[in-house]
PDB file of C-alpha atoms in Angstrom:
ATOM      1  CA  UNK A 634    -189.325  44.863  19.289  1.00 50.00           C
ATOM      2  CA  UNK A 635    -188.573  41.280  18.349  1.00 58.00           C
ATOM      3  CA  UNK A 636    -186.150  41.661  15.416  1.00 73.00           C
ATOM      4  CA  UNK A 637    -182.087  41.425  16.655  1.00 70.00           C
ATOM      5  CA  UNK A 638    -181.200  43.673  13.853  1.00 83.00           C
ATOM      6  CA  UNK A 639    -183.472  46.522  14.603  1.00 87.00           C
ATOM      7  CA  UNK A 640    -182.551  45.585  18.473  1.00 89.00           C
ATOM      8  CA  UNK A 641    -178.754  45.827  17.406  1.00 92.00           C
ATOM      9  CA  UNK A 642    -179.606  49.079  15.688  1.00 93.00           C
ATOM     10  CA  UNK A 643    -181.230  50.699  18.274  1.00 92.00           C
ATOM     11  CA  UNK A 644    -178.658  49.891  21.058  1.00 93.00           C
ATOM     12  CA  UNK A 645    -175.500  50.788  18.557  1.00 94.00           C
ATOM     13  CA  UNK A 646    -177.759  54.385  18.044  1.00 93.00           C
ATOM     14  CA  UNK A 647    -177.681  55.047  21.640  1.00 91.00           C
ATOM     15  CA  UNK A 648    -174.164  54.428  22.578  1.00 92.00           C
ATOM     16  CA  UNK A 649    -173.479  56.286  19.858  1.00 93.00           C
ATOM     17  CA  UNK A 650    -175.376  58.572  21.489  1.00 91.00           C
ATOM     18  CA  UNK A 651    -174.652  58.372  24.984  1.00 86.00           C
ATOM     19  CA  UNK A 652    -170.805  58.360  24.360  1.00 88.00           C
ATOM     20  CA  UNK A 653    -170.786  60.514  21.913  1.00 88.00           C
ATOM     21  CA  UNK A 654    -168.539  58.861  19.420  1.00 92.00           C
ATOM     22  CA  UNK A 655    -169.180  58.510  15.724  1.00 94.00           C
ATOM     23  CA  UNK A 656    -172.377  56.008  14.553  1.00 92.00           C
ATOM     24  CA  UNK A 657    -169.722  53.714  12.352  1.00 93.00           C
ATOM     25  CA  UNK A 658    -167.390  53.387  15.380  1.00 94.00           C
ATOM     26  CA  UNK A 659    -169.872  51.188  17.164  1.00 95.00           C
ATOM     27  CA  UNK A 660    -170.163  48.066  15.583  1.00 95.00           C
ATOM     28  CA  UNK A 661    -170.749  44.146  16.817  1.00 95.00           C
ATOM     29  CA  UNK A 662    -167.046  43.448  17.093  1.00 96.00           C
ATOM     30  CA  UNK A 663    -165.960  46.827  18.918  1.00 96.00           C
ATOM     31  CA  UNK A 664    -164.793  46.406  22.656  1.00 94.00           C
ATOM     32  CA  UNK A 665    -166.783  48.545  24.795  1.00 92.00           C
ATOM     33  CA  UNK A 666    -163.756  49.423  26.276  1.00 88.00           C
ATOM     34  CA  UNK A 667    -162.432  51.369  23.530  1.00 91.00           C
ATOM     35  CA  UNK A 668    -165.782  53.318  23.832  1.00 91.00           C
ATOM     36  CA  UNK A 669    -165.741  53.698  27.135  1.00 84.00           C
ATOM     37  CA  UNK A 670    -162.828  55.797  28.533  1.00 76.00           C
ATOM     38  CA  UNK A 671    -163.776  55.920  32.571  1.00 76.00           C
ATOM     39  CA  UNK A 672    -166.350  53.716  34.408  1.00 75.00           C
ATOM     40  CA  UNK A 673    -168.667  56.377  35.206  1.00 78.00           C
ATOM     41  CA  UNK A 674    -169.600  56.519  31.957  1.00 84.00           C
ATOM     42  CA  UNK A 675    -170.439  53.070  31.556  1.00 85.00           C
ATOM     43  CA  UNK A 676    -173.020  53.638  34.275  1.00 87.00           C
ATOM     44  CA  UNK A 677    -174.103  56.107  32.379  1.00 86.00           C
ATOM     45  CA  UNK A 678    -174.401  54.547  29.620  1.00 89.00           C
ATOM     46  CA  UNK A 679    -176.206  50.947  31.308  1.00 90.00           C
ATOM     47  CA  UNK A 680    -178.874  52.802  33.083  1.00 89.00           C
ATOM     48  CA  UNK A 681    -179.768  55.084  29.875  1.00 88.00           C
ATOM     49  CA  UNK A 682    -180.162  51.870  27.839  1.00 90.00           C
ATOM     50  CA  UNK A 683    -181.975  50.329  30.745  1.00 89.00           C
ATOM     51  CA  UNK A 684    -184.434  53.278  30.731  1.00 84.00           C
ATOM     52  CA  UNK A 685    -184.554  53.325  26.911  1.00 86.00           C
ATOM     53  CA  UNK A 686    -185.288  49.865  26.498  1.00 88.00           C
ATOM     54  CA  UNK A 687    -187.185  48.943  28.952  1.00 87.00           C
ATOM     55  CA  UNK A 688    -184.673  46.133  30.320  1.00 91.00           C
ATOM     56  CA  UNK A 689    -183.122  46.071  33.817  1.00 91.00           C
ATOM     57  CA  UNK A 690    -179.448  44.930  33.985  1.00 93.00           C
ATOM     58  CA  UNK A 691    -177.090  44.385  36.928  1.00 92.00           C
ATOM     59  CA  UNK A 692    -173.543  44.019  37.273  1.00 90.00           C
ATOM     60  CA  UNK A 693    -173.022  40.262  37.149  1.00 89.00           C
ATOM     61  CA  UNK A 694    -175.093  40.285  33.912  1.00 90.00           C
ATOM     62  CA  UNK A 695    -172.689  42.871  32.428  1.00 89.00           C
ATOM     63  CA  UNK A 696    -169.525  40.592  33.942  1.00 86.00           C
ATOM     64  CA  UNK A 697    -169.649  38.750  30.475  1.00 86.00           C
ATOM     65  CA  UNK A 698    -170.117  41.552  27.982  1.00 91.00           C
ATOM     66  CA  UNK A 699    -166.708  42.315  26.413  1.00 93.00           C
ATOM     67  CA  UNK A 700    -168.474  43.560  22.649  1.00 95.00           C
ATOM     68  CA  UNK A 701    -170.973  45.885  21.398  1.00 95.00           C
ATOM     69  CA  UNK A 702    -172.724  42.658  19.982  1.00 95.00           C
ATOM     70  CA  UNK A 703    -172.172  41.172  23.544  1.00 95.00           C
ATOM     71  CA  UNK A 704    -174.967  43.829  24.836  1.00 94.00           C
ATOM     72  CA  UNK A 705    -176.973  43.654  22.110  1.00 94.00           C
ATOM     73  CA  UNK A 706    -177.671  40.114  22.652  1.00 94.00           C
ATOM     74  CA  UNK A 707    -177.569  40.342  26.522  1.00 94.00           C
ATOM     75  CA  UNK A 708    -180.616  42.895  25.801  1.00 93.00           C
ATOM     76  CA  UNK A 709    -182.049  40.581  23.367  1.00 92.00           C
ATOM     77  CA  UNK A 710    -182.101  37.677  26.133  1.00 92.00           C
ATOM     78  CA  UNK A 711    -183.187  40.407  29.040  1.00 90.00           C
ATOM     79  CA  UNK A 712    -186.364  41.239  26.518  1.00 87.00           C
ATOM     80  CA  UNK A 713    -187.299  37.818  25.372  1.00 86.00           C
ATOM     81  CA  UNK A 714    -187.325  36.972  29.687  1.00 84.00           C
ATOM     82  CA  UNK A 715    -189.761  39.968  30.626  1.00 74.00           C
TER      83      UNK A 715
ATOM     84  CA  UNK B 513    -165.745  84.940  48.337  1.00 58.00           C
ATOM     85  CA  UNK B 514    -163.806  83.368  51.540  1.00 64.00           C
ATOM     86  CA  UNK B 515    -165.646  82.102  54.652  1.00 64.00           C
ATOM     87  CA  UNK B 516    -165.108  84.248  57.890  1.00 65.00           C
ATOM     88  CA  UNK B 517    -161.487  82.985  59.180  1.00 66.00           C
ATOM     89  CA  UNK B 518    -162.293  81.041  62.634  1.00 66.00           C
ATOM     90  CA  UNK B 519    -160.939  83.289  65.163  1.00 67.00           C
ATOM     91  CA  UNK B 520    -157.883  81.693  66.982  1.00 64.00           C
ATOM     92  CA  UNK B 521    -155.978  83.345  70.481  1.00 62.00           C
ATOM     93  CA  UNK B 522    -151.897  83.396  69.825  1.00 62.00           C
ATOM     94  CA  UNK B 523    -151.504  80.887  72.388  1.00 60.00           C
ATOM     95  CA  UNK B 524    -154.126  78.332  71.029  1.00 61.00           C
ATOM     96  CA  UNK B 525    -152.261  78.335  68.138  1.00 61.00           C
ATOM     97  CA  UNK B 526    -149.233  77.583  69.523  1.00 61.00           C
ATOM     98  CA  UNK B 527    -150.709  74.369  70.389  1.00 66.00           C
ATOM     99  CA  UNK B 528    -152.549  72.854  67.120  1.00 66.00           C
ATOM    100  CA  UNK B 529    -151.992  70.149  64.906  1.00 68.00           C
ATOM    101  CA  UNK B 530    -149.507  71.848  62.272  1.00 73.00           C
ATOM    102  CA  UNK B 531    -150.917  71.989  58.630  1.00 81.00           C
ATOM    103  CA  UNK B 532    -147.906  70.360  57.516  1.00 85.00           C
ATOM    104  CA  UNK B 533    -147.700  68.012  54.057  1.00 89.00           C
ATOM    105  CA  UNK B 534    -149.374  64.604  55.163  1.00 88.00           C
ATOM    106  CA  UNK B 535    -153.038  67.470  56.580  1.00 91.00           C
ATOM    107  CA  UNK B 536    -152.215  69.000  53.043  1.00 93.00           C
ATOM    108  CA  UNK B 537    -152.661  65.657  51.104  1.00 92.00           C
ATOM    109  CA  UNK B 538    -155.635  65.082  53.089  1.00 92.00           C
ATOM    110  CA  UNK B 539    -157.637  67.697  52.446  1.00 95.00           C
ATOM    111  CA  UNK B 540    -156.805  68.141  49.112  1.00 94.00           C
ATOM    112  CA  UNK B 541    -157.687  64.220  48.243  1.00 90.00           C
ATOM    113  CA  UNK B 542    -160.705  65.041  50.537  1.00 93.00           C
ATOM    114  CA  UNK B 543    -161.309  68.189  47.990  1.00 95.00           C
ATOM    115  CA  UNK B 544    -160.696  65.848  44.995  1.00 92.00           C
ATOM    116  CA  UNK B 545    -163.301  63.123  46.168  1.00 89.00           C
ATOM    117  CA  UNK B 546    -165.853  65.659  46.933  1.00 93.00           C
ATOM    118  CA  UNK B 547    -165.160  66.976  42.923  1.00 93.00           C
ATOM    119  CA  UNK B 548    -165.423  63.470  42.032  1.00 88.00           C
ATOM    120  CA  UNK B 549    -168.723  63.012  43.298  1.00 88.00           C
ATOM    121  CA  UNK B 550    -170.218  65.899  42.866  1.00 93.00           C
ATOM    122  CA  UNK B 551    -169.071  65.303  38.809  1.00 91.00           C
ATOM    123  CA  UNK B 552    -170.651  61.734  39.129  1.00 87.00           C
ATOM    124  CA  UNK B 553    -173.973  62.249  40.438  1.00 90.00           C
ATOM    125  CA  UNK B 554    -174.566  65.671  38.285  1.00 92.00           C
ATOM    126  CA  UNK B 555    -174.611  63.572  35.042  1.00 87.00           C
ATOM    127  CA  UNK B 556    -176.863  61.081  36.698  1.00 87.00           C
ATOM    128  CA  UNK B 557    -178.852  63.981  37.901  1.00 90.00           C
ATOM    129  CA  UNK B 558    -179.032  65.374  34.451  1.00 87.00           C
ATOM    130  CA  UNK B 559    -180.441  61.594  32.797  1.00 83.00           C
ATOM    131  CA  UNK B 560    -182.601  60.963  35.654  1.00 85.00           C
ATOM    132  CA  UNK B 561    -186.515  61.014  34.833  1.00 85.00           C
ATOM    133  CA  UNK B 562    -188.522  63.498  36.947  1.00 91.00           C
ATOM    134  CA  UNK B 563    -189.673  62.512  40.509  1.00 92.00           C
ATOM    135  CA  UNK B 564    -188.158  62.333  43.895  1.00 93.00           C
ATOM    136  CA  UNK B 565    -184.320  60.565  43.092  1.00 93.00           C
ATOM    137  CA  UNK B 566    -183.933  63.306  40.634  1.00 94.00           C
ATOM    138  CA  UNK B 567    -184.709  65.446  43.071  1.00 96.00           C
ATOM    139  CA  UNK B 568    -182.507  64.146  45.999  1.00 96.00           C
ATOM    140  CA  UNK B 569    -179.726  63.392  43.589  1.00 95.00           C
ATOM    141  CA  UNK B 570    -179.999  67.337  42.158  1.00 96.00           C
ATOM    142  CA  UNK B 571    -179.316  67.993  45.752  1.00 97.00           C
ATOM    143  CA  UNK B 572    -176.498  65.669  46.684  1.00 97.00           C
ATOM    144  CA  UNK B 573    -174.525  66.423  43.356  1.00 96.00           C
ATOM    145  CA  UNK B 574    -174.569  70.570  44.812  1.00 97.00           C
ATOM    146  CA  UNK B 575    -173.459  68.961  48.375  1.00 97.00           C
ATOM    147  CA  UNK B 576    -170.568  67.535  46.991  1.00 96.00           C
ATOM    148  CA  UNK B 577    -169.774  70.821  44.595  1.00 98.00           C
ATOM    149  CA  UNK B 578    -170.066  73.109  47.992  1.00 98.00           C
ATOM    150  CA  UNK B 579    -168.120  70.345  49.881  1.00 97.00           C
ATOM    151  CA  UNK B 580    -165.273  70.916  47.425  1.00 97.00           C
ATOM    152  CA  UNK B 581    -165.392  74.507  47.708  1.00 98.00           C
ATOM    153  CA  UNK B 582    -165.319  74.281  51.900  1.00 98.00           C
ATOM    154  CA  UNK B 583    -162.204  72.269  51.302  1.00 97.00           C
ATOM    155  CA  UNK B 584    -160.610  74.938  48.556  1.00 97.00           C
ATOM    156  CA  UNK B 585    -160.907  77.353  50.943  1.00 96.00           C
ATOM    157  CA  UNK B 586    -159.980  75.900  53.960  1.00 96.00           C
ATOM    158  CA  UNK B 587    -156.699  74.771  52.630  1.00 95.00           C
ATOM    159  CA  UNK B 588    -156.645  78.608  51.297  1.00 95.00           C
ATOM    160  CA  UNK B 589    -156.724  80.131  54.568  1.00 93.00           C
ATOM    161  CA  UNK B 590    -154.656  77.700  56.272  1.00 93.00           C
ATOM    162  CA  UNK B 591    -151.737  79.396  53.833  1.00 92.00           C
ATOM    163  CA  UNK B 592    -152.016  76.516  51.068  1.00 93.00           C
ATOM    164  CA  UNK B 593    -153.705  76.442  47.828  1.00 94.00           C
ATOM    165  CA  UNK B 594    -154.786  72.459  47.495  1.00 95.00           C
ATOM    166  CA  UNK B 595    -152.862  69.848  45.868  1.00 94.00           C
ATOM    167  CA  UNK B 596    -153.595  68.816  42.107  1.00 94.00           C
ATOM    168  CA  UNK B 597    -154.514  65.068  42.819  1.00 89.00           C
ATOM    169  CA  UNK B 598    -155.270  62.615  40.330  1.00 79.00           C
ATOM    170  CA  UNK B 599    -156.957  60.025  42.405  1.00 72.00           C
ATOM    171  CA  UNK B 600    -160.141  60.115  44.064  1.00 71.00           C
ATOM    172  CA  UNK B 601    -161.497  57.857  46.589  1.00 70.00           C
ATOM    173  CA  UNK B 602    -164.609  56.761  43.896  1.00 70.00           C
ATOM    174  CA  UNK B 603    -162.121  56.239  41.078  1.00 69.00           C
ATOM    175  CA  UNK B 604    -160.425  53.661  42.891  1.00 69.00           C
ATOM    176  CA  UNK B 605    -163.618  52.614  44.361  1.00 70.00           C
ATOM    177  CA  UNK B 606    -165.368  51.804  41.088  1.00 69.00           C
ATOM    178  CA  UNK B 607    -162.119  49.805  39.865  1.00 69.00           C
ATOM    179  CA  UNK B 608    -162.165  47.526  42.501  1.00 71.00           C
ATOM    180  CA  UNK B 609    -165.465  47.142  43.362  1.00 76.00           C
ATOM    181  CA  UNK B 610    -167.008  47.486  39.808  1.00 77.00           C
ATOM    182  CA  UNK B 611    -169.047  48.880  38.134  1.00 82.00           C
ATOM    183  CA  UNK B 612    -172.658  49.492  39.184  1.00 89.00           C
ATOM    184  CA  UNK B 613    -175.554  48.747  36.422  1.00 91.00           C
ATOM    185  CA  UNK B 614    -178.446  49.758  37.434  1.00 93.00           C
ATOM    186  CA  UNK B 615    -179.541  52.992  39.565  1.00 93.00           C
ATOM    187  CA  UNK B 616    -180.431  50.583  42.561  1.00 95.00           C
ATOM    188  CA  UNK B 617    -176.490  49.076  42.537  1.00 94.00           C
ATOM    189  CA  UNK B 618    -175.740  53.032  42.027  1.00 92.00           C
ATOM    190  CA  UNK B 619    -177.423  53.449  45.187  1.00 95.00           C
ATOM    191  CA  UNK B 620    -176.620  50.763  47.517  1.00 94.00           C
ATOM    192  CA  UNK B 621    -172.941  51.423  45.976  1.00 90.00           C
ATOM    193  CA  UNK B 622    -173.277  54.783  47.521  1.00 90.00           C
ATOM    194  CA  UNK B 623    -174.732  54.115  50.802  1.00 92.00           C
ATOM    195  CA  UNK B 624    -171.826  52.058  51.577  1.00 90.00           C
ATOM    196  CA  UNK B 625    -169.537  54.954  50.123  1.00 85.00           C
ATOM    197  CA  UNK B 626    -171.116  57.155  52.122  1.00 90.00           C
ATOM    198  CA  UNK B 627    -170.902  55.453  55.486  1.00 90.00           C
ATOM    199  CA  UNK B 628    -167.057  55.315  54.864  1.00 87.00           C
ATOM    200  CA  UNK B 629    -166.776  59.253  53.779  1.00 87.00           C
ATOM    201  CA  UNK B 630    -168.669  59.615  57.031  1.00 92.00           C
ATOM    202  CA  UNK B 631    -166.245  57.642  59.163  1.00 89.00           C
ATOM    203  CA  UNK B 632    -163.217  58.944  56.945  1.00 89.00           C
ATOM    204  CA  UNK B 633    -164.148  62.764  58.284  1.00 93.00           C
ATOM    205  CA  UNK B 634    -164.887  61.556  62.122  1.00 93.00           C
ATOM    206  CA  UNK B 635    -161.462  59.885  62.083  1.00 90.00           C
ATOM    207  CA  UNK B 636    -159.844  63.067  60.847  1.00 91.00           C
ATOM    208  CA  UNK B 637    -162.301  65.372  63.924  1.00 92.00           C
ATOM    209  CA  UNK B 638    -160.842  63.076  66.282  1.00 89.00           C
ATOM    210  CA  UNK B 639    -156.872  64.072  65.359  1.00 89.00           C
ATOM    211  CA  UNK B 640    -156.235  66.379  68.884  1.00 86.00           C
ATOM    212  CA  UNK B 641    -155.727  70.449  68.265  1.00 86.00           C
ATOM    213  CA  UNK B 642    -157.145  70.055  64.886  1.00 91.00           C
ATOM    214  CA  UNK B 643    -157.153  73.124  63.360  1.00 92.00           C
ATOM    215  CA  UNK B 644    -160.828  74.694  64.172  1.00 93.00           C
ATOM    216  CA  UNK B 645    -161.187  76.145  60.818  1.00 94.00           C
ATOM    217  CA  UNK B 646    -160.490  72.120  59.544  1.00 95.00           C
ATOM    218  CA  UNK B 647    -163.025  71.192  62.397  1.00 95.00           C
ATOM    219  CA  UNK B 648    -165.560  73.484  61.055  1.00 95.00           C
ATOM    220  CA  UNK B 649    -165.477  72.685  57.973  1.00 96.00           C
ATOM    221  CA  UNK B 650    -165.499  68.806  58.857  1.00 97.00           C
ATOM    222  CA  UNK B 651    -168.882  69.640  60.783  1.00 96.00           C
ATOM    223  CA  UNK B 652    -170.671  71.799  58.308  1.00 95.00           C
ATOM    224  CA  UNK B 653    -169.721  68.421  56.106  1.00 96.00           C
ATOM    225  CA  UNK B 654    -171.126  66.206  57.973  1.00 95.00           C
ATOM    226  CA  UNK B 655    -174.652  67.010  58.330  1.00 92.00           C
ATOM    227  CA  UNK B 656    -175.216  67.162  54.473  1.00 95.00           C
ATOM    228  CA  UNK B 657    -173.287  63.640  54.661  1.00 94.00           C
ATOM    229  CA  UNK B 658    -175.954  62.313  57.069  1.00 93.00           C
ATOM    230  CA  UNK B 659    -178.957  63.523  54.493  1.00 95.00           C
ATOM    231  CA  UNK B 660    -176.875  61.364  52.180  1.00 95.00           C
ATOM    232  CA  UNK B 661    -177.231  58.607  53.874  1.00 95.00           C
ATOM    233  CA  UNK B 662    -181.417  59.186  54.555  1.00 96.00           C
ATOM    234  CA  UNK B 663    -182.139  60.055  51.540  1.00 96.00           C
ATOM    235  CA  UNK B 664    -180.381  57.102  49.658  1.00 97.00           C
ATOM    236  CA  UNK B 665    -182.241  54.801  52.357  1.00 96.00           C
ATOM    237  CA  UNK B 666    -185.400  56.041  51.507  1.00 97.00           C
ATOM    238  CA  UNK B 667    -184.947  55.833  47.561  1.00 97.00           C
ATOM    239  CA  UNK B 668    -184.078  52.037  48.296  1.00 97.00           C
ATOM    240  CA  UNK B 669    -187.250  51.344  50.227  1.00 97.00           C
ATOM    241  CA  UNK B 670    -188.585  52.690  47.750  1.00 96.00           C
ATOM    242  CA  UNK B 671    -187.324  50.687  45.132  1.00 95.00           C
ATOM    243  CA  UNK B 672    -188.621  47.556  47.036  1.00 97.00           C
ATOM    244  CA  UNK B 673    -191.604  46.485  44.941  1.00 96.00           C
ATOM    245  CA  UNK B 674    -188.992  46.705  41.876  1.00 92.00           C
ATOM    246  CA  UNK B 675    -186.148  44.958  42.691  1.00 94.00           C
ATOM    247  CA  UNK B 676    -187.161  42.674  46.054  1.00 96.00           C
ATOM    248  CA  UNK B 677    -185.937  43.975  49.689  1.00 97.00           C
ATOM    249  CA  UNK B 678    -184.035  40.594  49.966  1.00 97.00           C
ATOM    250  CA  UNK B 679    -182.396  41.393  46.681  1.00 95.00           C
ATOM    251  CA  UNK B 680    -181.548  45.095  47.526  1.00 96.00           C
ATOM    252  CA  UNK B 681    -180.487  43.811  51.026  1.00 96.00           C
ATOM    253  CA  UNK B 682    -178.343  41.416  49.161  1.00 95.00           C
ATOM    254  CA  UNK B 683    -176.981  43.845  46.774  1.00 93.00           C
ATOM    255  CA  UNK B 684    -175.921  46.026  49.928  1.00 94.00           C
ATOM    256  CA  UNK B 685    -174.144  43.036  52.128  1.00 93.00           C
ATOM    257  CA  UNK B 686    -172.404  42.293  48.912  1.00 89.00           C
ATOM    258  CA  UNK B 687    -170.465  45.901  48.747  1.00 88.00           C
ATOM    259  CA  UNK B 688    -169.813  45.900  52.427  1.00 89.00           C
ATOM    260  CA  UNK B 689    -167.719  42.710  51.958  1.00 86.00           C
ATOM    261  CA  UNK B 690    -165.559  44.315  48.300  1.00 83.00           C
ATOM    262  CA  UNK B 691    -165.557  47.434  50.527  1.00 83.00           C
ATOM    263  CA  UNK B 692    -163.668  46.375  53.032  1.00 82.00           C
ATOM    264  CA  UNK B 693    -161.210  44.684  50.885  1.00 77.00           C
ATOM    265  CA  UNK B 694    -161.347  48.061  48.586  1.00 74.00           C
ATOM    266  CA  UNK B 695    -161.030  50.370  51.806  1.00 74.00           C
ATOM    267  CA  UNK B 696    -157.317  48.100  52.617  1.00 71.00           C
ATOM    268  CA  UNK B 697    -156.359  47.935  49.569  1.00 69.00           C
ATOM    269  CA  UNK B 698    -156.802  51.482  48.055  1.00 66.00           C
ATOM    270  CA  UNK B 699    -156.541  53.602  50.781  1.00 69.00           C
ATOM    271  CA  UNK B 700    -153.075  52.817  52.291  1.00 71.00           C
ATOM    272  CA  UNK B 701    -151.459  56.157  51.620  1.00 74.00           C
ATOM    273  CA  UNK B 702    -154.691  57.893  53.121  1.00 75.00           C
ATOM    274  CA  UNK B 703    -154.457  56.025  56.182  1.00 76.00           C
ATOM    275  CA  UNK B 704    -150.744  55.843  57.057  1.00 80.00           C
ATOM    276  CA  UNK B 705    -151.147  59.833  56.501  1.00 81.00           C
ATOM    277  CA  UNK B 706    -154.183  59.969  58.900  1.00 81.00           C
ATOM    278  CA  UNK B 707    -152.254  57.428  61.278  1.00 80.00           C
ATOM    279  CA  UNK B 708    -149.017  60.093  61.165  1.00 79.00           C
ATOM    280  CA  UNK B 709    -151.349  62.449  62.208  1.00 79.00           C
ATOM    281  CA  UNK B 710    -153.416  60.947  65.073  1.00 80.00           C
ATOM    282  CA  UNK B 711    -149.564  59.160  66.327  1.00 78.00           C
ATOM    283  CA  UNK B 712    -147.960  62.685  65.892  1.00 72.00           C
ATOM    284  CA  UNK B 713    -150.725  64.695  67.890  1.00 67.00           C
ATOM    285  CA  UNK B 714    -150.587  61.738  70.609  1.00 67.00           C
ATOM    286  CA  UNK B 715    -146.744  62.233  70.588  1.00 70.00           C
ATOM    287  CA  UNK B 716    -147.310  65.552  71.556  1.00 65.00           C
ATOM    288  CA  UNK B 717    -150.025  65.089  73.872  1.00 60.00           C
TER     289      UNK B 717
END
């Protein structure tokens, strides 16, 4: 998958999954920390878009991510590398 | 249903280490961890694709379950229900260490954990007169504990072609270095409790 916006889609559908929280709460701007309650879940969360996607992320990649859109485009990078 | 009580002689008990409020805290925190875990690993058990780390995680996630329930009832037939804590040793672990993103930093994350839990409960063996029904339960612990430990070594080598055994080596030097920073910094009260304990039980010889 080469197009960001489908890329951006597809992430923003599983956290919306994953945390269960409402699809129009998880948009480019939102802080994952107002998604993400406790850090287990964020583990959670990593390694089922990891598995998903088809990407492999590590904790100092996910040092910088403060957005939704942060991830997206850390993904984005992580894909275009493979 | 309650484990057989372990069987003491009146003057034996005279002599043991009293199950007084700082043993209390301890085995209800160690209770609260084992909850903790057990709560952590089930939901990673539950999104984990088929094959052998589902398997071995299904079975440390009902470790740390039974683990909890030793502790609830050993705290239950020492005369005490256990203490509604908060805090567990992972929650502060994860905060200062952060947070693992992949299932190899999971891993190597927990290895280290585990080698502390493991040294945490041979600390608390080593109080004198413990209580044999806390000594028991410490034991029946620690074998399970020591599967831990195998089992998360093997998933490791296993993850080798993957990730790179200097990068998993790597990975696992790195949280022995926040760990021991995490282990001063988080577990104060836990220690100066355990310290009371082991100085008190001197004290009395």
């Amino acid at each position: 998958m080469s197009d960001p916006n489908l890329l951006g889609q597809q992430v923003k559908k599983r956290i919306s999954e994953v945390l269960r929280v409402p699809a129009a709460r998880v948009q480019d701007e939102t802080a994952l920390a107002d998604l993400v309650t406790e850090s287990f879940v964020l583990v959670e969360m990593a390694i089922e878009l990891q598995e998903d996607l088809g990407v492999r992320l590590s904790q100092d990649d996910l040092k910088g991510v403060r957005t939704v859109g942060d991830l997206v485009a850390l993904i984005g990078t992580k894909r275009r590398a493979a | 249903m309650s484990e057989q009580p372990v069987e003491i002689a009146s003057d034996e008990r005279r002599d043991l280490a009293p199950f007084d409020d700082n043993m209390h805290y301890l085995l209800s925190y160690y209770r609260t961890s084992e909850i903790s875990g057990s709560l952590f690993f089930g939901r990673l058990a539950k999104m984990m694709r088929p094959g052998p780390v589902q398997h071995d995680m299904s079975k440390h996630f009902a470790d740390e379950a039974q683990h909890a329930w030793y502790w609830t009832d050993c705290c239950q037939q020492l005369g005490r229900a256990p203490l509604k804590l908060v805090d567990s040793y992972q929650d502060q672990y994860n905060e200062a260490v952060g947070v693992p993103a992949n299932l190899m930093e999971v891993l190597a994350i927990t290895q280290v954990f585990e080698r502390r839990v493991i040294n945490a409960y041979e600390r608390h063996r080593r109080i004198p007169h413990l209580h044999p029904t806390i000594e028991a339960t410490i034991a029946r612990i620690m074998d399970d504990e020591k599967w831990h430990i195998r089992w998360i070594k093997g998933a490791l080598e296993r993850m080798e072609p993957d990730y790179g055994k200097d990068h998993i080596d790597a990975t696992i030097q790195r949280y022995w270095e926040a760990d021991k920073e995490v282990y001063q910094k988080t577990m104060k009260e836990h220690e100066e409790r355990l310290e009371f304990l082991l100085g008190q039980a001197a004290a009395r010889g």
